[in-house]
Short mmCIF file of C-alpha atoms in Angstrom, two decimals:
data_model
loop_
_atom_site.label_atom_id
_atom_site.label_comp_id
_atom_site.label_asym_id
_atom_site.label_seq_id
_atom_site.Cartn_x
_atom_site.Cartn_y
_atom_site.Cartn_z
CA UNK A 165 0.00 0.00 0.00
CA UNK A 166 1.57 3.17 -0.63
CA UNK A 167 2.25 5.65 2.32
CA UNK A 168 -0.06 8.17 1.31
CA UNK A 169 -3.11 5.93 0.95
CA UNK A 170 -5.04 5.83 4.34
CA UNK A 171 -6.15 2.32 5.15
CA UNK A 172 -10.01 1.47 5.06
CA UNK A 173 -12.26 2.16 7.67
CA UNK A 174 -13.89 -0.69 9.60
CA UNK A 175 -17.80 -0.61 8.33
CA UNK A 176 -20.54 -1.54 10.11
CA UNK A 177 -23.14 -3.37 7.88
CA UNK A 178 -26.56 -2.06 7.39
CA UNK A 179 -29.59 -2.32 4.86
CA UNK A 180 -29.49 -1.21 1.39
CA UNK A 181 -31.37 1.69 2.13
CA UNK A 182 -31.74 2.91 5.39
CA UNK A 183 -28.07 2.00 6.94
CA UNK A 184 -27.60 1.27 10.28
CA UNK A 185 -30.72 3.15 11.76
CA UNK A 186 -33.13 0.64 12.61
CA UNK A 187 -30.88 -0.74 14.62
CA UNK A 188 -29.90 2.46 16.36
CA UNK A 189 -33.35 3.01 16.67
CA UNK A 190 -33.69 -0.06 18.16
CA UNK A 191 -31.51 0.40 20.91
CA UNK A 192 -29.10 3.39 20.66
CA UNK A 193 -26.94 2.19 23.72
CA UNK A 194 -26.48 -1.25 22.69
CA UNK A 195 -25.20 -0.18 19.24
CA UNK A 196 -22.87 2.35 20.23
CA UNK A 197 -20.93 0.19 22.78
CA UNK A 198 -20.98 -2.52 20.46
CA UNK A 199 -19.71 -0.29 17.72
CA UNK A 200 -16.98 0.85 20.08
CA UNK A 201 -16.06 -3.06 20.95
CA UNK A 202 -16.54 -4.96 18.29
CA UNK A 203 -15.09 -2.33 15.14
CA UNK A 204 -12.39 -0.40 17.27
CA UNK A 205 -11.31 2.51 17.79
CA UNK A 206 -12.37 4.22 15.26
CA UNK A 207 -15.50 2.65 12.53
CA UNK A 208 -17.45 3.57 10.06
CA UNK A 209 -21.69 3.40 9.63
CA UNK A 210 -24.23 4.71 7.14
CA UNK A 211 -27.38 6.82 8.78
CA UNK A 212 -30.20 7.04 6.03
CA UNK A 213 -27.81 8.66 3.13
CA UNK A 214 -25.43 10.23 5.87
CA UNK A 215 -21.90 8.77 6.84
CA UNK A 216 -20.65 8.69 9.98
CA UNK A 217 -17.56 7.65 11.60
CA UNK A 218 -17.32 7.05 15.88
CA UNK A 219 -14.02 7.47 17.73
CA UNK A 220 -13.37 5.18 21.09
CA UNK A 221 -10.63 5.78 22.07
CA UNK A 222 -9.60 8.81 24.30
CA UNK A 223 -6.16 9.77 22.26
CA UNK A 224 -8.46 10.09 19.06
CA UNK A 225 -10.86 11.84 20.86
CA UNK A 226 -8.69 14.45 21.82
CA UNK A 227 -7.13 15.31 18.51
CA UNK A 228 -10.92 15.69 17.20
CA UNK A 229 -11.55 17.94 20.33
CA UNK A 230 -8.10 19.76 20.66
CA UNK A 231 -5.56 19.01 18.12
CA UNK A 232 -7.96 19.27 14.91
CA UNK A 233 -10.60 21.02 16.46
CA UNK A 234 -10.38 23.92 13.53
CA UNK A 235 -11.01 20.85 11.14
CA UNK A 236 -14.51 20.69 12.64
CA UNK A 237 -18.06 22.34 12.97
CA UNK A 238 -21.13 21.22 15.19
CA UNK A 239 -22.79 17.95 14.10
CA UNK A 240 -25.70 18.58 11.75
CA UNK A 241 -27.96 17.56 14.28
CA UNK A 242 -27.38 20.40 16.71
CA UNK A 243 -27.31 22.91 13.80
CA UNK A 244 -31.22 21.74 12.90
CA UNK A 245 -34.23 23.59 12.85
CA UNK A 246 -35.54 23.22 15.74
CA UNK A 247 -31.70 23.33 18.27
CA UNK A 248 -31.53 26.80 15.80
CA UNK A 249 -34.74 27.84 15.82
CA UNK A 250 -34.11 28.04 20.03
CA UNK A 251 -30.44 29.04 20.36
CA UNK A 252 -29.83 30.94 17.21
CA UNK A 253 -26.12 31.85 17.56
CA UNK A 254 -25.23 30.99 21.21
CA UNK A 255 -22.39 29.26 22.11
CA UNK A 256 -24.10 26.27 21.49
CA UNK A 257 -24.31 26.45 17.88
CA UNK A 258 -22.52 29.17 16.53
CA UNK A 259 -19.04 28.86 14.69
CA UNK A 260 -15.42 30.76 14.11
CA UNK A 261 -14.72 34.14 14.81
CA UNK A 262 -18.12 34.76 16.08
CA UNK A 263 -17.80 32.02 18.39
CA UNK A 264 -14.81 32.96 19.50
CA UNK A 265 -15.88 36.29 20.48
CA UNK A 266 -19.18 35.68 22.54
CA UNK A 267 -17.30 32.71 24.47
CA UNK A 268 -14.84 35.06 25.67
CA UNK A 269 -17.78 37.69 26.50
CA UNK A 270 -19.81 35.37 27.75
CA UNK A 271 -16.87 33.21 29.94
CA UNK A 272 -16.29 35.83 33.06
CA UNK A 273 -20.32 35.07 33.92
CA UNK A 274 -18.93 31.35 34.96
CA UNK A 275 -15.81 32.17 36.74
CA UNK A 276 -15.44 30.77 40.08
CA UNK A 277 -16.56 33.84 42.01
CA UNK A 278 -19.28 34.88 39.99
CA UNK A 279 -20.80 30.90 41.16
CA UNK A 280 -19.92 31.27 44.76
CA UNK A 281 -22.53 33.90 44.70
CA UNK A 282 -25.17 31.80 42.72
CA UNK A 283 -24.83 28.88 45.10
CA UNK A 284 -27.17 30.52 47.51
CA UNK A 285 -29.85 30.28 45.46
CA UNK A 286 -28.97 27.02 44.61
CA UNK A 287 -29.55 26.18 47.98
CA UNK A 288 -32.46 28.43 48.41
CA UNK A 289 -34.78 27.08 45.75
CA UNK A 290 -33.86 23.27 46.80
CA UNK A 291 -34.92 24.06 50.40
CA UNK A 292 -38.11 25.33 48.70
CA UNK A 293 -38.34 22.54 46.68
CA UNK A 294 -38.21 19.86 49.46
CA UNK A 295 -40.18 21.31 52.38
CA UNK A 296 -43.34 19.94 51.77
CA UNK A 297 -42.16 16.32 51.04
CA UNK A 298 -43.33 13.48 53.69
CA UNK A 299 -42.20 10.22 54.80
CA UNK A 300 -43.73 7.15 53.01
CA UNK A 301 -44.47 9.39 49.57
CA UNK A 302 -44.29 8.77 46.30
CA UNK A 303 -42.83 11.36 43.91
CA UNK A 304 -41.14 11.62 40.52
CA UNK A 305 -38.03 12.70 41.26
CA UNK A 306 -37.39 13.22 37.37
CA UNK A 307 -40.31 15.66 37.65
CA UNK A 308 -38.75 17.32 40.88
CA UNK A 309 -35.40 18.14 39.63
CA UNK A 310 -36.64 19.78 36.81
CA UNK A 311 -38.69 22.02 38.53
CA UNK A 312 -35.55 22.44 40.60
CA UNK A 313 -32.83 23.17 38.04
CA UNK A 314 -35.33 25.09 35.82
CA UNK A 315 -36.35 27.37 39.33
CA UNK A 316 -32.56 27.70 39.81
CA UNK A 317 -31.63 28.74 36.11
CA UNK A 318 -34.45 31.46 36.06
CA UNK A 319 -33.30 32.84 39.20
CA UNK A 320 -29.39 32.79 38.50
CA UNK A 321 -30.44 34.29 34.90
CA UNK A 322 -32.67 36.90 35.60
CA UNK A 323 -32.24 37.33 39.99
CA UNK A 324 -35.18 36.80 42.32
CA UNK A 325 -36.46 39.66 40.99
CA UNK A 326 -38.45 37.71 37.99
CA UNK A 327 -42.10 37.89 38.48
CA UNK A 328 -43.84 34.70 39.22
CA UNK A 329 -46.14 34.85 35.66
CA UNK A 330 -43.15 35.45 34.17
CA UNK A 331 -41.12 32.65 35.50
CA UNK A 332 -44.35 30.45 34.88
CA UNK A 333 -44.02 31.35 31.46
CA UNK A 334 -40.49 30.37 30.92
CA UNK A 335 -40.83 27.30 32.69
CA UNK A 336 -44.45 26.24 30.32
CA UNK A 337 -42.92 27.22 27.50
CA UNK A 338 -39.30 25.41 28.33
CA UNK A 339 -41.30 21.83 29.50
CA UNK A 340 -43.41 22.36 25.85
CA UNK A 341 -39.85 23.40 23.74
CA UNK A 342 -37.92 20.35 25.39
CA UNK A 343 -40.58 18.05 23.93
CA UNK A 344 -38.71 17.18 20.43
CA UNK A 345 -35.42 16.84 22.33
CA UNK A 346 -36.76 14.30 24.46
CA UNK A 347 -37.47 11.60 21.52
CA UNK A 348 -35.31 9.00 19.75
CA UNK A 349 -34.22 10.57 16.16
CA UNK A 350 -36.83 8.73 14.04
CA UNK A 351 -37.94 9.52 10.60
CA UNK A 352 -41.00 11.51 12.24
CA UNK A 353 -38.46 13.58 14.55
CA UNK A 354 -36.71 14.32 11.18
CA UNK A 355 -40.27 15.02 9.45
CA UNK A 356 -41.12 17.32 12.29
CA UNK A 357 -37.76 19.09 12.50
CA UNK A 358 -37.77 19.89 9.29
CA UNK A 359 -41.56 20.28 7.69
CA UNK A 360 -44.22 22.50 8.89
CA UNK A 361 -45.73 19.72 10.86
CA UNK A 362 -47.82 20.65 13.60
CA UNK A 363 -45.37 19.64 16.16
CA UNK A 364 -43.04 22.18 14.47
CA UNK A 365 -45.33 24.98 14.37
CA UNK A 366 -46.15 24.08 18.01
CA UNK A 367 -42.43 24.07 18.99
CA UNK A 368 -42.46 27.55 17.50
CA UNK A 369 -45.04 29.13 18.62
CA UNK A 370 -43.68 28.04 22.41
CA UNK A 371 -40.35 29.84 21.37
CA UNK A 372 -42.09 32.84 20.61
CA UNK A 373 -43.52 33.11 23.94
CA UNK A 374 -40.39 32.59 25.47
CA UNK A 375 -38.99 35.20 22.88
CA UNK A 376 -41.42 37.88 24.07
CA UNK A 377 -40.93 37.42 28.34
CA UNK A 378 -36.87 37.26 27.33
CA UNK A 379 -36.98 40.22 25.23
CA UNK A 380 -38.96 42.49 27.82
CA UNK A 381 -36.33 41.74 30.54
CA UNK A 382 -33.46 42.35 28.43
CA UNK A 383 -35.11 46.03 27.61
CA UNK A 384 -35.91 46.75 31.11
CA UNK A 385 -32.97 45.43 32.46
CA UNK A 386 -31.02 47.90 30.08
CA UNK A 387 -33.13 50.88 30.51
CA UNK A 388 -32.48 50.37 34.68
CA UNK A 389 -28.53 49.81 34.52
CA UNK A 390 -29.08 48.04 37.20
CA UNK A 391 -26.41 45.13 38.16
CA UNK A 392 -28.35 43.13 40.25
CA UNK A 393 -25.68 40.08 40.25
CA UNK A 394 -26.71 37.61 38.23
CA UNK A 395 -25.46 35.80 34.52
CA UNK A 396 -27.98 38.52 32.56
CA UNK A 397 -26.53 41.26 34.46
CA UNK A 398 -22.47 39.72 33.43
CA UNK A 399 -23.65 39.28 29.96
CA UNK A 400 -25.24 42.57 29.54
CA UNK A 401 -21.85 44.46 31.35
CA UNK A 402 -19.19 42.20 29.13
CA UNK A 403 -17.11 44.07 26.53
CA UNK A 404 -14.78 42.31 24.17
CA UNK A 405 -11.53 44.17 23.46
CA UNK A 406 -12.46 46.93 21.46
CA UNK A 407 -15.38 47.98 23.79
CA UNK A 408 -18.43 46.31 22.32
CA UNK A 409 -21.14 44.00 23.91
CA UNK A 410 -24.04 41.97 22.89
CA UNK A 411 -26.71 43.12 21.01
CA UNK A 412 -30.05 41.95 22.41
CA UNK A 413 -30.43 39.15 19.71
CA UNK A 414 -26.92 37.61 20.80
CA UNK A 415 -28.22 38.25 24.82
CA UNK A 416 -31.17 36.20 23.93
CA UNK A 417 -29.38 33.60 22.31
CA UNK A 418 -27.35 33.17 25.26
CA UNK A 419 -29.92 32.98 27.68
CA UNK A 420 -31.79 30.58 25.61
CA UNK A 421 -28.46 28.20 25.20
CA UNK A 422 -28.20 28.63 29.21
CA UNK A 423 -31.83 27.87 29.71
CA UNK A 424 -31.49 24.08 27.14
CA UNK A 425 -28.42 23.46 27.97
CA UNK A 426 -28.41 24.32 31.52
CA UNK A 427 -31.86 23.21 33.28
CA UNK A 428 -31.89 19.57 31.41
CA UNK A 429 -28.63 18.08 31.96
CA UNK A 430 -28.24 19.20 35.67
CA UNK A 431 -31.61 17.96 36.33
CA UNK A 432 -30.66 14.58 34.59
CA UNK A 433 -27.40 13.96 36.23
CA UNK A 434 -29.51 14.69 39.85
CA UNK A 435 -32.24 12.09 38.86
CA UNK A 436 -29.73 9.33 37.24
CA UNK A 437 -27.09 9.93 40.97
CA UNK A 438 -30.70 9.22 42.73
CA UNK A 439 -31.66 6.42 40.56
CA UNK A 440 -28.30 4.55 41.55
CA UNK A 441 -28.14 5.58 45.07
CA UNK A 442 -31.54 3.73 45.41
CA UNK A 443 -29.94 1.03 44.01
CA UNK A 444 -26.99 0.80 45.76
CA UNK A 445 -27.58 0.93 49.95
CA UNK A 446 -23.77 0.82 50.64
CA UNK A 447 -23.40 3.95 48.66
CA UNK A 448 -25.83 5.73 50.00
CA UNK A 449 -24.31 5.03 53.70
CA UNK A 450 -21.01 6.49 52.47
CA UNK A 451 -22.65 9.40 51.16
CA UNK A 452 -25.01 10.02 54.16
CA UNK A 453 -22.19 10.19 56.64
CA UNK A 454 -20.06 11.93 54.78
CA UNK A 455 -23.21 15.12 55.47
CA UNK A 456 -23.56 13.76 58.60
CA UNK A 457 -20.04 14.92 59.33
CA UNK A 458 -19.55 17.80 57.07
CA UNK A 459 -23.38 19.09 57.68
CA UNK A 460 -23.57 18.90 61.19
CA UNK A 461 -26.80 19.81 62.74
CA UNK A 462 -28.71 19.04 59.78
CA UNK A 463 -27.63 22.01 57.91
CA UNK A 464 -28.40 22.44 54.20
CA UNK A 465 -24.63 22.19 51.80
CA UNK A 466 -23.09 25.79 51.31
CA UNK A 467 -20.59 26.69 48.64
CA UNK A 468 -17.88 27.12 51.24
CA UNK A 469 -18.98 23.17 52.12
CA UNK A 470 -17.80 21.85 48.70
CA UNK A 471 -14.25 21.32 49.35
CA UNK A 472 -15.25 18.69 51.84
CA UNK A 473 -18.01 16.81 49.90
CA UNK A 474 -15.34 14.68 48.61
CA UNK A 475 -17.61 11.60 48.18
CA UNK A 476 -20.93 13.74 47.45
CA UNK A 477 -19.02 14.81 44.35
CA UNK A 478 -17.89 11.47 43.71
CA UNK A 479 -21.60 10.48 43.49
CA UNK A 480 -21.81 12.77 40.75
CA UNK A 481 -18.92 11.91 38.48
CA UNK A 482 -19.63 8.67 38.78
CA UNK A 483 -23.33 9.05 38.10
CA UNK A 484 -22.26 11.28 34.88
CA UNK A 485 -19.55 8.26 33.84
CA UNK A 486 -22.62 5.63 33.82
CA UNK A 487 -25.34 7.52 32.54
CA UNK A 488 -23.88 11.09 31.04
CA UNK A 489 -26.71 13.84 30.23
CA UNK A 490 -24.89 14.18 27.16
CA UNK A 491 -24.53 10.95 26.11
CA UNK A 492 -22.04 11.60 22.80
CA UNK A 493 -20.73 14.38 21.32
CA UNK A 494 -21.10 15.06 17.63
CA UNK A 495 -19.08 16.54 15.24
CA UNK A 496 -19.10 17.50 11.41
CA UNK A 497 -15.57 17.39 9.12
CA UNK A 498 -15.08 20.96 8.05
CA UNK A 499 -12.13 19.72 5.63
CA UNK A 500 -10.47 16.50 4.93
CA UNK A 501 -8.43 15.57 8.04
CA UNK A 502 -6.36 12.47 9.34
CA UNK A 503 -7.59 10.65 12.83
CA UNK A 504 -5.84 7.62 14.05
CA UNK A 505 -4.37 7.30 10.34
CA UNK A 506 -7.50 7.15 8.96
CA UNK A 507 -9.22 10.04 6.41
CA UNK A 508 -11.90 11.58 7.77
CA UNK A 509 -13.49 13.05 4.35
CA UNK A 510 -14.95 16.28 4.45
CA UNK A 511 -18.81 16.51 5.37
CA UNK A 512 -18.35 13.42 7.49
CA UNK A 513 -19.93 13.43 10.91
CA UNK A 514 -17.65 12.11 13.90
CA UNK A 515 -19.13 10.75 16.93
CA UNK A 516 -17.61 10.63 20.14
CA UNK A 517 -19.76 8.47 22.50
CA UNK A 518 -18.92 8.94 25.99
CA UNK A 519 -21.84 6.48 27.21
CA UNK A 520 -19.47 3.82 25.44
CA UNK A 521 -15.79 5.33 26.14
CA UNK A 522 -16.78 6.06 29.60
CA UNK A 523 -18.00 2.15 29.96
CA UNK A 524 -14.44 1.09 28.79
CA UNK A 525 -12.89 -1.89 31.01
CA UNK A 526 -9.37 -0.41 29.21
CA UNK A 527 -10.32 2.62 31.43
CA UNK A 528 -12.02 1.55 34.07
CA UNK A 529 -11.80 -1.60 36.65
CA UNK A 530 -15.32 -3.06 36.75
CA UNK A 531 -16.96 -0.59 34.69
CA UNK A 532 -20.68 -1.18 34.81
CA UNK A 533 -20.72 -1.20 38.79
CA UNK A 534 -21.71 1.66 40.44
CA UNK A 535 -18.53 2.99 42.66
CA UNK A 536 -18.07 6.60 43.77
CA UNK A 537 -15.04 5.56 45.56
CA UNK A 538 -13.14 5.45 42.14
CA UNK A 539 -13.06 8.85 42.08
CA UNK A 540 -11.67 9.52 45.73
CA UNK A 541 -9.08 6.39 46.19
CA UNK A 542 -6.86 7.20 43.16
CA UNK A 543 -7.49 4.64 40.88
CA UNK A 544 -9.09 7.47 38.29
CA UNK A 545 -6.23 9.92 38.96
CA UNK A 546 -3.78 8.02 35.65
CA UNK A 547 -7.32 7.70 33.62
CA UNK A 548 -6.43 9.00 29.79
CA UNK A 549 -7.83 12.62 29.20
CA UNK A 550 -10.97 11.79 27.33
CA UNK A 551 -11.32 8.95 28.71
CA UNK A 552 -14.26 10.89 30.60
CA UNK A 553 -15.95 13.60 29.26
CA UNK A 554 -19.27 14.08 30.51
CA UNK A 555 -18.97 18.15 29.27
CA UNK A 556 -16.77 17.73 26.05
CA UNK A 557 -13.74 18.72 25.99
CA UNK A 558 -11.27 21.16 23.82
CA UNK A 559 -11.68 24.74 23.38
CA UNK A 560 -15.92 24.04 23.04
CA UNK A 561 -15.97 22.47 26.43
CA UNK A 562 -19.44 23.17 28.08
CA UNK A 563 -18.68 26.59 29.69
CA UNK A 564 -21.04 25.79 32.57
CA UNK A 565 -19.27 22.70 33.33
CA UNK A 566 -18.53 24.36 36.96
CA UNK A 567 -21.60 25.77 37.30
CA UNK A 568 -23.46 22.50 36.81
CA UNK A 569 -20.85 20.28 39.01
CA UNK A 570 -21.79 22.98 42.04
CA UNK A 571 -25.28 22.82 41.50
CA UNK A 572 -25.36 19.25 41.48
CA UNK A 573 -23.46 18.68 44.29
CA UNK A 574 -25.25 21.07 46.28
CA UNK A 575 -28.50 20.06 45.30
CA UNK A 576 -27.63 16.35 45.68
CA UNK A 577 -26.27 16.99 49.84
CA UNK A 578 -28.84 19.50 50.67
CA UNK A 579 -31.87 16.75 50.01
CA UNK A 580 -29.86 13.84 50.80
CA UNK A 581 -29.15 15.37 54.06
CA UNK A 582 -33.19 14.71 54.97
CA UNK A 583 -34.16 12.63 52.74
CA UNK A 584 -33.25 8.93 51.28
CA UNK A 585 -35.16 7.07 48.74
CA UNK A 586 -36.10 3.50 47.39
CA UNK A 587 -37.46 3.06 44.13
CA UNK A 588 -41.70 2.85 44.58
CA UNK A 589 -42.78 -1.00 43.85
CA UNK A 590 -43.16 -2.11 40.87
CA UNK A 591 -41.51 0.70 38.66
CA UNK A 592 -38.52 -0.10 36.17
CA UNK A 593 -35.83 2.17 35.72
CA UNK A 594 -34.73 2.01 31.37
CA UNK A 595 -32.81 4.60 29.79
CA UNK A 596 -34.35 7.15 26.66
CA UNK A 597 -31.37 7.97 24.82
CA UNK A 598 -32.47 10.88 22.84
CA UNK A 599 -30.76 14.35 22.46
CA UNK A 600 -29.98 13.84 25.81
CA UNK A 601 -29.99 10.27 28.24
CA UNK A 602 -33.27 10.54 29.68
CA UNK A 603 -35.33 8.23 31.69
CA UNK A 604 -38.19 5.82 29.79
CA UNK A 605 -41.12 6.59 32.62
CA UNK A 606 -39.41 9.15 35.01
CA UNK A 607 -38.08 8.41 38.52
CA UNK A 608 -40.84 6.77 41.07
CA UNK A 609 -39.88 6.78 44.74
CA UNK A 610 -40.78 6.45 48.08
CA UNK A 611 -39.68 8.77 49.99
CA UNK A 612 -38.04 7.87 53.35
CA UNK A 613 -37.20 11.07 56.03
CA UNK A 614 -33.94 10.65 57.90
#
């Protein structure tokens, strides 16, 4: 073979017409972990008339992410209709320059101060949140921590100044928006991404209402001046080098990409850590006397409590490693480029599934148990790079990645602190992987007071 010939990509066979998609419909998770251990490293599959390559192992995940990351754009999927037709430019979609410009206006909002002061509303709205609940109930926890997260997103956003119909608003419109995001990518998603369907013009109409409660804030909040503290106020103050801001169409496509991105994978990552706490009793010892100790008198978790939630934040990573919100990342060839000596042709769409890396056993000892202590006895502390990468990675890692770990902790010790739960009888647990890794039929529990 000569040297500048790249090898052939391992293929994954699929039907003459439709590829590999009715198997991925099938079962999403199964065929992505058995794409990552029975092709290698790095494979090769046909979606509809779309090709697609997946990456498993962390070294070629990193030069997609880091070292090539020019030689990329967004996967078409996130640059659809309907992720566009909510985010418009924000950092969630948008591309070069432009990109590059409203991440570095938007990045002082997430710095580590600026969250120390959000925490206490973090706290705040889950004490709300969890005084009413009593011993022997059943709730939905899925349905609890998305009132939570969204409650806490609004607030950080827009300060506990936001009217109540307002916030109602956001939060009907959000649930009704999230809708499309929360199925399997079938040929009807497709249909109703892209074709005036009613479930597009429904989707629509729910962003305009969002559109007009967003917009009004925006003009009040720059008619008062005020800095009241929070991420609008940050992104309305930031100034990029040669003194300019946001217009209010890039604020509002900020606050949108906060809002989707924000409120549903925080809220996921809660209900999955409860989900395996439930299932795992010694765990959930561990975990309660760790707040025992670091809690004491029953307490609620502060920001300055953090540094000694060692194994509360364990719970989380290794919640997020099992069952991450963001369940792949997805990537589109800009121009030819080489990965793990193989050419990735231009137009090609890279997958890098970290429900399937992060379930490795090259990575990790026993990886489909449920072990927080992985995280604090240092047998993760050699792990490859992307070996885990429940927020991306590169120069487009999620810029709320802090915000979201100290939400989730916090959240997670300030209701595990009262509370412990068992799943209710007779309700099964099965993953929905669709934009994100939802649940099938939510999170039933009873709810036990400690």
């Amino acid at each position: 073979m000569a040297a500048n010939v790249s090898p052939l990509v391992p293929r994954v066979p699929g039907r003459l017409l439709t590829g590999v998609m009715p198997e991925f419909t099938r079962d999403s998770l199964a065929f992505v972990v058995k794409v990552a251990r029975e092709y290698g490293d790095v494979a090769r599959a046909r979606f509809l008339y779309l090709d697609a390559y997946f990456l498993s192992h962390p070294d070629l995940i990193e030069r997609a992410l880091v070292t090539e990351n020019r030689s990329f754009i967004k996967a078409r999927a996130v640059r659809s209709p309907f992720f566009a037709g909510i985010v418009g430019q924000g950092l969630l979609t948008s591309e070069g320059d432009f990109w590059r410009r409203q991440r570095r206006l938007a990045q002082p909002a997430f710095h580590r101060e600026r969250i120390s002061s959000y925490a206490a509303e973090m706290t705040d709205s889950t004490e709300r949140l969890i005084r009413g609940w009593r011993d022997n109930e059943t709730r939905d926890l899925h349905e609890d921590m998305q009132r939570l997260t969204m409650e806490i997103v609004t607030r950080t956003l827009f300060s506990a100044e936001i009217s109540d119909a307002d916030a109602e608003t956001i939060w009907d419109a959000l649930a009704e928006i999230a809708r499309p995001f929360s199925r399997q990518a079938t040929l009807k998603w497709i249909a109703d991404n892209r074709l005036p369907t009613a479930a597009h013009r429904r989707f629509f109409r729910n962003v305009a209402r969002l559109d007009e409660v967003v917009f009004r804030i925006i003009a009040a909040r720059r008619e008062s001046g005020e800095d009241r503290g929070d991420l609008l106020s940050m992104l309305l103050a930031a100034q990029d080098e040669d003194g300019a801001s946001m217009n209010d169409r890039q604020l509002r496509d900020e606050v949108m990409t906060i809002f989707l991105a924000g409120q549903e994978t925080t809220a996921l990552a809660l209900t999955w850590a409860w989900h395996l706490l439930a299932e795992n009793p010694s765990a959930e010892s561990a975990l309660h006397a760790e707040l025992d100790e670091v809690l004491e008198g029953g307490g609620s978790a502060r920001f300055e409590d953090l540094p000694r939630l060692r194994y509360a934040e364990a719970v989380v990573k290794e919640s997020m490693r099992l069952y991450p919100p963001a369940w792949g990342v997805g990537r589109e060839a800009a121009r030819e480029c080489e990965i793990g000596g193989y050419r990735i042709p231009k137009g090609a769409q890279v997958f890098m599934m970290s429900y399937a890396v992060q379930r490795d056993p090259r990575f990790f000892r026993d990886p489909e148990s449920f072990r927080p202590e992985r995280w604090t006895n240092g047998e993760t502390d050699d792990l490859p790079k992307f070996a885990y990468f429940p927020f991306g990675g590169g120069p487009r890692v999620c810029i709320g990645n802090s915000f979201a770990m100290t939400e989730t902790v916090i959240c997670l010790a300030t209701i595990a602190r009262r509370f412990s739960f068992r799943h209710a009888p007779g309700h099964a647990v099965a993953p929905l992987p669709a934009m994100s890794l939802r649940l099938s039929d939510g999170l039933k529990v009873v709810v036990a007071r400690r």
